[in-house]
Amino acid sequence: MLRVDVVTIFPRMVEAPLADGIVQRARDKGLLDVRVHDLRDFSEDKHRSVDDAPFGGGPGMVMKVEPFQRAIAHVLPGGAGPADVVALLSPRGRTFDQDTAQRYARLSRLVLLCGRYEGIDERVAETVATEELSLGDFVLTGGEVAALAVIEATMRLLPGALGDEGSAEADSFADGLLDYPHYTRPAQAGGRSVPEVLLSGDHGRIRRWRRKESLRATRARRPELLRRAPLSELDRALLAEIENEEKVLA
Ligand code: 4G1
């Protein structure tokens, strides 16, 4: 059982997406325990304020450190142990990836701290969080959507979370490659037909075609993934075929 605590000034924004689909099913199965906390409950002034003007001047507001400190004392009273992570969602963090999701799926506690406004007092990263995590290089209005992505990616790696929808090991990304193209009925649509091999019933040919198209898509769209992926002898042969096909077309 993984317990996740989310600290945010918009608890409803986080709760609603966690109450549906495979995440809710994982909660029902007792694989995941998610609790969402309103940061304002940990403010001590009568206005429940969680932000203040930046030292040094400038525009916007900065999230205060004490509400986060009280929140973490509430959710992890003994502090973070070796099987616990307190992650601050921030554009200054390391980019979240599948390896990080795998590491989080083995934790007992994961605490996600969401920022808002123009930034977060640096002492939250220094004294409350054990790590800083970003979803990528774009501007968000807060960490909530990033926290949801982290929860979903982690939850689906918990043993038993995926049922008939397929196993996490069968994912395209499990081997570091992009997925092959998928098709369903009708066999003709928009003037385009489904590749003949998929209608052939020849499962050996289908498996080989899918692997080749996986390699082709990764090579064309995400070459940096291909350089890191563990490739078999067959993979190298398929890549050689792809390169030859490109030469013929050129
Ligand atoms: C400088 C993006 C600021 C943003 C540079 C991905 C973005 C949290 C994330 C910002 C946030 C860049 C994330 C920016 C995020 C305080 C509250 C920070 C919102 C905040 C590239 C605003 N992954 N952004 N600043 O977006 O929290 O996790």
mmCIF file of C-alpha atoms and ligand atoms in Angstrom:
data_model
loop_
_atom_site.group_PDB
_atom_site.id
_atom_site.type_symbol
_atom_site.label_atom_id
_atom_site.label_comp_id
_atom_site.label_asym_id
_atom_site.label_seq_id
_atom_site.Cartn_x
_atom_site.Cartn_y
_atom_site.Cartn_z
ATOM 1 C CA MET A 1 0.000 0.000 0.000
ATOM 2 C CA LEU A 2 1.365 3.380 -1.076
ATOM 3 C CA ARG A 3 0.157 6.394 0.846
ATOM 4 C CA VAL A 4 0.215 9.718 -0.996
ATOM 5 C CA ASP A 5 -0.425 13.074 0.681
ATOM 6 C CA VAL A 6 -0.959 16.149 -1.490
ATOM 7 C CA VAL A 7 -0.633 19.641 -0.008
ATOM 8 C CA THR A 8 -2.355 22.350 -2.058
ATOM 9 C CA ILE A 9 -4.470 25.497 -1.797
ATOM 10 C CA PHE A 10 -6.891 23.897 -4.318
ATOM 11 C CA PRO A 11 -7.782 20.487 -2.845
ATOM 12 C CA ARG A 12 -10.851 20.049 -5.093
ATOM 13 C CA MET A 13 -8.682 20.456 -8.173
ATOM 14 C CA VAL A 14 -6.685 17.416 -7.061
ATOM 15 C CA GLU A 15 -9.470 15.300 -5.524
ATOM 16 C CA ALA A 16 -11.849 15.181 -8.494
ATOM 17 C CA PRO A 17 -9.462 13.512 -11.012
ATOM 18 C CA LEU A 18 -8.428 10.955 -8.382
ATOM 19 C CA ALA A 19 -12.057 9.897 -7.832
ATOM 20 C CA ASP A 20 -12.449 8.227 -11.267
ATOM 21 C CA GLY A 21 -10.990 5.547 -13.476
ATOM 22 C CA ILE A 22 -8.075 3.306 -12.644
ATOM 23 C CA VAL A 23 -6.847 5.584 -9.835
ATOM 24 C CA GLN A 24 -10.158 5.241 -7.960
ATOM 25 C CA ARG A 25 -10.112 1.484 -8.621
ATOM 26 C CA ALA A 26 -6.608 1.247 -7.120
ATOM 27 C CA ARG A 27 -7.930 3.142 -4.078
ATOM 28 C CA ASP A 28 -10.930 0.765 -3.832
ATOM 29 C CA LYS A 29 -8.566 -2.228 -4.043
ATOM 30 C CA GLY A 30 -6.564 -0.838 -1.116
ATOM 31 C CA LEU A 31 -3.395 -0.435 -3.226
ATOM 32 C CA LEU A 32 -3.305 3.333 -2.899
ATOM 33 C CA ASP A 33 -4.328 5.687 -0.084
ATOM 34 C CA VAL A 34 -4.464 9.321 -1.251
ATOM 35 C CA ARG A 35 -5.185 12.202 1.097
ATOM 36 C CA VAL A 36 -5.426 15.792 -0.024
ATOM 37 C CA HIS A 37 -4.715 18.591 2.459
ATOM 38 C CA ASP A 38 -5.648 22.269 2.237
ATOM 39 C CA LEU A 39 -2.495 24.290 2.845
ATOM 40 C CA ARG A 40 -4.668 27.079 4.314
ATOM 41 C CA ASP A 41 -5.538 24.764 7.227
ATOM 42 C CA PHE A 42 -1.871 25.127 8.241
ATOM 43 C CA SER A 43 -1.852 28.930 8.153
ATOM 44 C CA GLU A 44 -1.965 30.536 11.601
ATOM 45 C CA ASP A 45 -3.318 33.973 10.789
ATOM 46 C CA LYS A 46 -6.990 34.929 10.740
ATOM 47 C CA HIS A 47 -6.982 35.451 6.957
ATOM 48 C CA ARG A 48 -5.548 31.940 6.405
ATOM 49 C CA SER A 49 -2.862 33.511 4.224
ATOM 50 C CA VAL A 50 -0.209 31.337 2.625
ATOM 51 C CA ASP A 51 1.666 33.953 0.567
ATOM 52 C CA ASP A 52 3.470 37.260 1.038
ATOM 53 C CA ALA A 53 5.428 39.858 -0.940
ATOM 54 C CA PRO A 54 8.937 38.887 -2.090
ATOM 55 C CA PHE A 55 11.956 40.089 -0.089
ATOM 56 C CA GLY A 56 14.004 42.259 -2.435
ATOM 57 C CA GLY A 57 10.907 43.602 -4.098
ATOM 58 C CA GLY A 58 9.410 42.842 -7.467
ATOM 59 C CA PRO A 59 6.035 41.742 -8.738
ATOM 60 C CA GLY A 60 3.849 38.917 -7.504
ATOM 61 C CA MET A 61 3.611 36.937 -4.335
ATOM 62 C CA VAL A 62 5.703 34.144 -2.821
ATOM 63 C CA MET A 63 4.372 31.129 -0.903
ATOM 64 C CA LYS A 64 5.360 31.201 2.739
ATOM 65 C CA VAL A 65 7.471 28.476 4.340
ATOM 66 C CA GLU A 66 5.660 27.979 7.697
ATOM 67 C CA PRO A 67 2.356 26.560 6.352
ATOM 68 C CA PHE A 68 4.373 23.917 4.451
ATOM 69 C CA GLN A 69 6.407 23.168 7.599
ATOM 70 C CA ARG A 70 3.232 22.676 9.661
ATOM 71 C CA ALA A 71 1.656 20.587 6.907
ATOM 72 C CA ILE A 72 4.634 18.229 6.755
ATOM 73 C CA ALA A 73 4.730 17.951 10.564
ATOM 74 C CA HIS A 74 1.060 16.916 10.339
ATOM 75 C CA VAL A 75 1.435 14.279 7.569
ATOM 76 C CA LEU A 76 4.908 12.954 8.589
ATOM 77 C CA PRO A 77 5.218 13.674 12.325
ATOM 78 C CA GLY A 78 8.351 11.561 12.647
ATOM 79 C CA GLY A 79 9.981 13.126 9.580
ATOM 80 C CA ALA A 80 10.730 11.419 6.262
ATOM 81 C CA GLY A 81 12.172 7.920 6.616
ATOM 82 C CA PRO A 82 14.205 6.057 3.983
ATOM 83 C CA ALA A 83 11.015 4.772 2.290
ATOM 84 C CA ASP A 84 9.478 8.263 2.168
ATOM 85 C CA VAL A 85 9.807 11.087 -0.360
ATOM 86 C CA VAL A 86 8.618 14.671 0.051
ATOM 87 C CA ALA A 87 8.605 16.146 -3.448
ATOM 88 C CA LEU A 88 8.110 19.822 -4.220
ATOM 89 C CA LEU A 89 6.572 20.277 -7.685
ATOM 90 C CA SER A 90 8.572 23.096 -9.198
ATOM 91 C CA PRO A 91 9.961 24.106 -12.610
ATOM 92 C CA ARG A 92 13.408 24.090 -10.947
ATOM 93 C CA GLY A 93 13.188 20.348 -10.237
ATOM 94 C CA ARG A 94 14.574 17.342 -12.067
ATOM 95 C CA THR A 95 12.241 16.193 -14.823
ATOM 96 C CA PHE A 96 9.864 13.425 -13.727
ATOM 97 C CA ASP A 97 10.281 10.262 -15.794
ATOM 98 C CA GLN A 98 9.348 6.564 -15.820
ATOM 99 C CA ASP A 99 12.418 5.640 -13.714
ATOM 100 C CA THR A 100 11.244 8.080 -11.032
ATOM 101 C CA ALA A 101 7.732 6.583 -11.188
ATOM 102 C CA GLN A 102 9.290 3.108 -10.666
ATOM 103 C CA ARG A 103 11.189 4.379 -7.623
ATOM 104 C CA TYR A 104 8.052 6.028 -6.182
ATOM 105 C CA ALA A 105 5.996 2.845 -6.679
ATOM 106 C CA ARG A 106 8.237 1.153 -4.059
ATOM 107 C CA LEU A 107 7.839 3.884 -1.414
ATOM 108 C CA SER A 108 5.627 3.648 1.640
ATOM 109 C CA ARG A 109 4.918 7.409 1.728
ATOM 110 C CA LEU A 110 4.953 10.057 -0.995
ATOM 111 C CA VAL A 111 4.154 13.676 -0.107
ATOM 112 C CA LEU A 112 3.565 16.104 -2.974
ATOM 113 C CA LEU A 113 3.792 19.839 -2.270
ATOM 114 C CA CYS A 114 2.097 22.105 -4.813
ATOM 115 C CA GLY A 115 3.083 25.716 -5.344
ATOM 116 C CA ARG A 116 0.990 28.603 -6.715
ATOM 117 C CA TYR A 117 1.567 32.319 -7.361
ATOM 118 C CA GLU A 118 4.949 33.429 -8.707
ATOM 119 C CA GLY A 119 7.067 31.095 -6.599
ATOM 120 C CA ILE A 120 7.774 29.336 -3.337
ATOM 121 C CA ASP A 121 10.099 30.464 -0.527
ATOM 122 C CA GLU A 122 13.368 28.630 -1.239
ATOM 123 C CA ARG A 123 13.392 27.251 2.324
ATOM 124 C CA VAL A 124 10.512 24.907 1.395
ATOM 125 C CA ALA A 125 12.898 23.119 -0.988
ATOM 126 C CA GLU A 126 15.714 23.276 1.579
ATOM 127 C CA THR A 127 13.925 22.291 4.790
ATOM 128 C CA VAL A 128 10.626 20.575 3.942
ATOM 129 C CA ALA A 129 11.118 18.725 0.642
ATOM 130 C CA THR A 130 13.539 15.852 0.091
ATOM 131 C CA GLU A 131 13.525 16.473 -3.670
ATOM 132 C CA GLU A 132 12.241 18.874 -6.337
ATOM 133 C CA LEU A 133 10.358 17.566 -9.328
ATOM 134 C CA SER A 134 9.230 19.184 -12.580
ATOM 135 C CA LEU A 135 6.933 17.903 -15.293
ATOM 136 C CA GLY A 136 8.852 19.791 -17.982
ATOM 137 C CA ASP A 137 9.806 23.133 -19.439
ATOM 138 C CA PHE A 138 6.566 25.044 -19.686
ATOM 139 C CA VAL A 139 4.718 27.485 -17.465
ATOM 140 C CA LEU A 140 1.921 26.216 -15.224
ATOM 141 C CA THR A 141 -0.163 28.234 -12.786
ATOM 142 C CA GLY A 142 0.561 25.726 -10.033
ATOM 143 C CA GLY A 143 1.909 22.281 -9.188
ATOM 144 C CA GLU A 144 -1.497 20.550 -8.927
ATOM 145 C CA VAL A 145 -1.674 19.180 -12.475
ATOM 146 C CA ALA A 146 1.940 18.016 -12.160
ATOM 147 C CA ALA A 147 1.109 16.236 -8.871
ATOM 148 C CA LEU A 148 -1.770 14.414 -10.588
ATOM 149 C CA ALA A 149 0.531 13.219 -13.365
ATOM 150 C CA VAL A 150 3.031 11.910 -10.779
ATOM 151 C CA ILE A 151 0.269 10.069 -8.876
ATOM 152 C CA GLU A 152 -1.173 8.469 -12.007
ATOM 153 C CA ALA A 153 2.190 7.352 -13.427
ATOM 154 C CA THR A 154 3.201 5.896 -10.041
ATOM 155 C CA MET A 155 -0.159 4.266 -9.216
ATOM 156 C CA ARG A 156 -0.274 2.208 -12.417
ATOM 157 C CA LEU A 157 3.053 0.571 -11.475
ATOM 158 C CA LEU A 158 1.678 -0.696 -8.147
ATOM 159 C CA PRO A 159 1.315 -4.498 -8.337
ATOM 160 C CA GLY A 160 -2.347 -5.320 -9.078
ATOM 161 C CA ALA A 161 -3.366 -1.817 -10.217
ATOM 162 C CA LEU A 162 -3.809 -2.752 -13.875
ATOM 163 C CA GLY A 163 -6.356 -5.455 -14.614
ATOM 164 C CA ASP A 164 -7.676 -6.342 -18.058
ATOM 165 C CA GLU A 165 -6.349 -3.048 -19.402
ATOM 166 C CA GLY A 166 -2.949 -4.750 -19.621
ATOM 167 C CA SER A 167 0.180 -5.054 -17.576
ATOM 168 C CA ALA A 168 2.721 -2.321 -16.975
ATOM 169 C CA GLU A 169 5.441 -4.615 -18.356
ATOM 170 C CA ALA A 170 3.628 -4.793 -21.699
ATOM 171 C CA ASP A 171 3.809 -0.999 -22.079
ATOM 172 C CA SER A 172 5.720 0.331 -25.010
ATOM 173 C CA PHE A 173 7.697 2.485 -22.636
ATOM 174 C CA ALA A 174 8.807 -0.489 -20.510
ATOM 175 C CA ASP A 175 11.543 -1.090 -23.097
ATOM 176 C CA GLY A 176 12.203 2.623 -23.661
ATOM 177 C CA LEU A 177 10.663 2.745 -27.169
ATOM 178 C CA LEU A 178 7.600 4.500 -28.539
ATOM 179 C CA ASP A 179 4.522 2.417 -29.246
ATOM 180 C CA TYR A 180 3.734 0.948 -32.700
ATOM 181 C CA PRO A 181 0.674 2.346 -34.556
ATOM 182 C CA HIS A 182 -2.705 0.923 -33.546
ATOM 183 C CA TYR A 183 -5.753 0.267 -35.753
ATOM 184 C CA THR A 184 -9.291 -0.947 -35.247
ATOM 185 C CA ARG A 185 -12.418 -1.346 -37.439
ATOM 186 C CA PRO A 186 -13.230 -0.228 -40.081
ATOM 187 C CA ALA A 187 -10.412 -1.540 -42.291
ATOM 188 C CA GLN A 188 -10.925 1.499 -44.591
ATOM 189 C CA ALA A 189 -11.447 5.029 -43.245
ATOM 190 C CA GLY A 190 -10.677 8.510 -44.511
ATOM 191 C CA GLY A 191 -9.294 6.979 -47.684
ATOM 192 C CA ARG A 192 -6.636 5.105 -45.692
ATOM 193 C CA SER A 193 -6.530 1.360 -45.187
ATOM 194 C CA VAL A 194 -5.140 -0.644 -42.309
ATOM 195 C CA PRO A 195 -1.715 -2.201 -43.039
ATOM 196 C CA GLU A 196 -2.345 -5.567 -44.731
ATOM 197 C CA VAL A 197 -0.132 -7.517 -42.313
ATOM 198 C CA LEU A 198 -2.515 -6.760 -39.409
ATOM 199 C CA LEU A 199 -5.369 -8.494 -41.284
ATOM 200 C CA SER A 200 -3.202 -11.498 -42.263
ATOM 201 C CA GLY A 201 -3.635 -13.530 -39.081
ATOM 202 C CA ASP A 202 0.111 -14.325 -39.250
ATOM 203 C CA HIS A 203 1.125 -13.545 -35.653
ATOM 204 C CA GLY A 204 4.836 -13.928 -36.310
ATOM 205 C CA ARG A 205 4.724 -11.343 -39.111
ATOM 206 C CA ILE A 206 2.504 -9.064 -36.988
ATOM 207 C CA ARG A 207 4.921 -9.185 -34.041
ATOM 208 C CA ARG A 208 7.871 -8.372 -36.315
ATOM 209 C CA TRP A 209 5.958 -5.517 -38.052
ATOM 210 C CA ARG A 210 4.974 -3.979 -34.720
ATOM 211 C CA ARG A 211 8.525 -4.087 -33.402
ATOM 212 C CA LYS A 212 9.812 -2.526 -36.620
ATOM 213 C CA GLU A 213 7.219 0.288 -36.516
ATOM 214 C CA SER A 214 8.078 0.887 -32.866
ATOM 215 C CA LEU A 215 11.727 1.317 -33.845
ATOM 216 C CA ARG A 216 10.794 3.464 -36.878
ATOM 217 C CA ALA A 217 8.660 5.849 -34.783
ATOM 218 C CA THR A 218 11.298 6.120 -32.053
ATOM 219 C CA ARG A 219 14.057 6.770 -34.597
ATOM 220 C CA ALA A 220 12.006 9.463 -36.361
ATOM 221 C CA ARG A 221 10.435 11.171 -33.342
ATOM 222 C CA ARG A 222 12.626 10.503 -30.299
ATOM 223 C CA PRO A 223 16.130 9.515 -31.514
ATOM 224 C CA GLU A 224 17.559 10.189 -28.016
ATOM 225 C CA LEU A 225 15.379 7.372 -26.638
ATOM 226 C CA LEU A 226 16.687 4.981 -29.277
ATOM 227 C CA ARG A 227 20.281 5.670 -28.279
ATOM 228 C CA ARG A 228 19.482 4.612 -24.682
ATOM 229 C CA ALA A 229 17.224 1.619 -25.427
ATOM 230 C CA PRO A 230 18.579 -1.922 -25.026
ATOM 231 C CA LEU A 231 18.454 -3.298 -28.597
ATOM 232 C CA SER A 232 18.500 -6.968 -29.620
ATOM 233 C CA GLU A 233 20.136 -8.424 -32.753
ATOM 234 C CA LEU A 234 16.679 -8.473 -34.393
ATOM 235 C CA ASP A 235 16.184 -4.784 -33.469
ATOM 236 C CA ARG A 236 19.465 -3.882 -35.203
ATOM 237 C CA ALA A 237 18.442 -5.866 -38.273
ATOM 238 C CA LEU A 238 15.056 -4.104 -38.351
ATOM 239 C CA LEU A 239 16.756 -0.700 -38.004
ATOM 240 C CA ALA A 240 19.057 -1.571 -40.906
ATOM 241 C CA GLU A 241 15.944 -2.382 -42.989
ATOM 242 C CA ILE A 242 14.416 0.987 -42.017
ATOM 243 C CA GLU A 243 17.600 2.834 -43.004
ATOM 244 C CA ASN A 244 17.659 1.035 -46.371
ATOM 245 C CA GLU A 245 14.004 1.889 -47.005
ATOM 246 C CA GLU A 246 14.835 5.546 -46.385
ATOM 247 C CA LYS A 247 17.746 5.403 -48.861
ATOM 248 C CA VAL A 248 15.447 3.919 -51.512
ATOM 249 C CA LEU A 249 12.930 6.728 -50.968
ATOM 250 C CA ALA A 250 15.582 9.466 -51.051
HETATM 251 C C1 4G1 B 1 10.003 29.555 -14.539
HETATM 252 C C2 4G1 B 1 6.107 23.809 -14.898
HETATM 253 C C3 4G1 B 1 8.747 29.488 -13.950
HETATM 254 C C4 4G1 B 1 5.721 24.698 -13.928
HETATM 255 C C5 4G1 B 1 10.318 28.723 -15.603
HETATM 256 C C6 4G1 B 1 6.259 22.488 -14.646
HETATM 257 C C7 4G1 B 1 8.138 27.740 -15.465
HETATM 258 C C8 4G1 B 1 5.562 22.154 -11.220
HETATM 259 C C9 4G1 B 1 5.659 22.930 -12.336
HETATM 260 C C10 4G1 B 1 7.823 28.602 -14.420
HETATM 261 C C11 4G1 B 1 5.491 24.275 -12.623
HETATM 262 C C12 4G1 B 1 9.376 27.806 -16.060
HETATM 263 C C13 4G1 B 1 6.042 22.057 -13.345
HETATM 264 C C14 4G1 B 1 6.475 28.482 -13.798
HETATM 265 C C15 4G1 B 1 5.115 25.263 -11.555
HETATM 266 C C16 4G1 B 1 5.213 28.237 -8.706
HETATM 267 C C17 4G1 B 1 3.749 27.993 -8.916
HETATM 268 C C18 4G1 B 1 5.899 27.731 -9.915
HETATM 269 C C19 4G1 B 1 3.549 27.690 -10.370
HETATM 270 C C20 4G1 B 1 4.883 27.697 -11.052
HETATM 271 C C21 4G1 B 1 9.697 26.872 -17.171
HETATM 272 C C22 4G1 B 1 4.976 28.943 -11.894
HETATM 273 N N1 4G1 B 1 6.152 20.813 -12.830
HETATM 274 N N2 4G1 B 1 5.063 26.564 -11.922
HETATM 275 N N3 4G1 B 1 6.254 29.056 -12.592
HETATM 276 O O1 4G1 B 1 5.624 27.807 -14.338
HETATM 277 O O2 4G1 B 1 4.894 24.912 -10.422
HETATM 278 O O3 4G1 B 1 5.854 20.889 -11.555
#
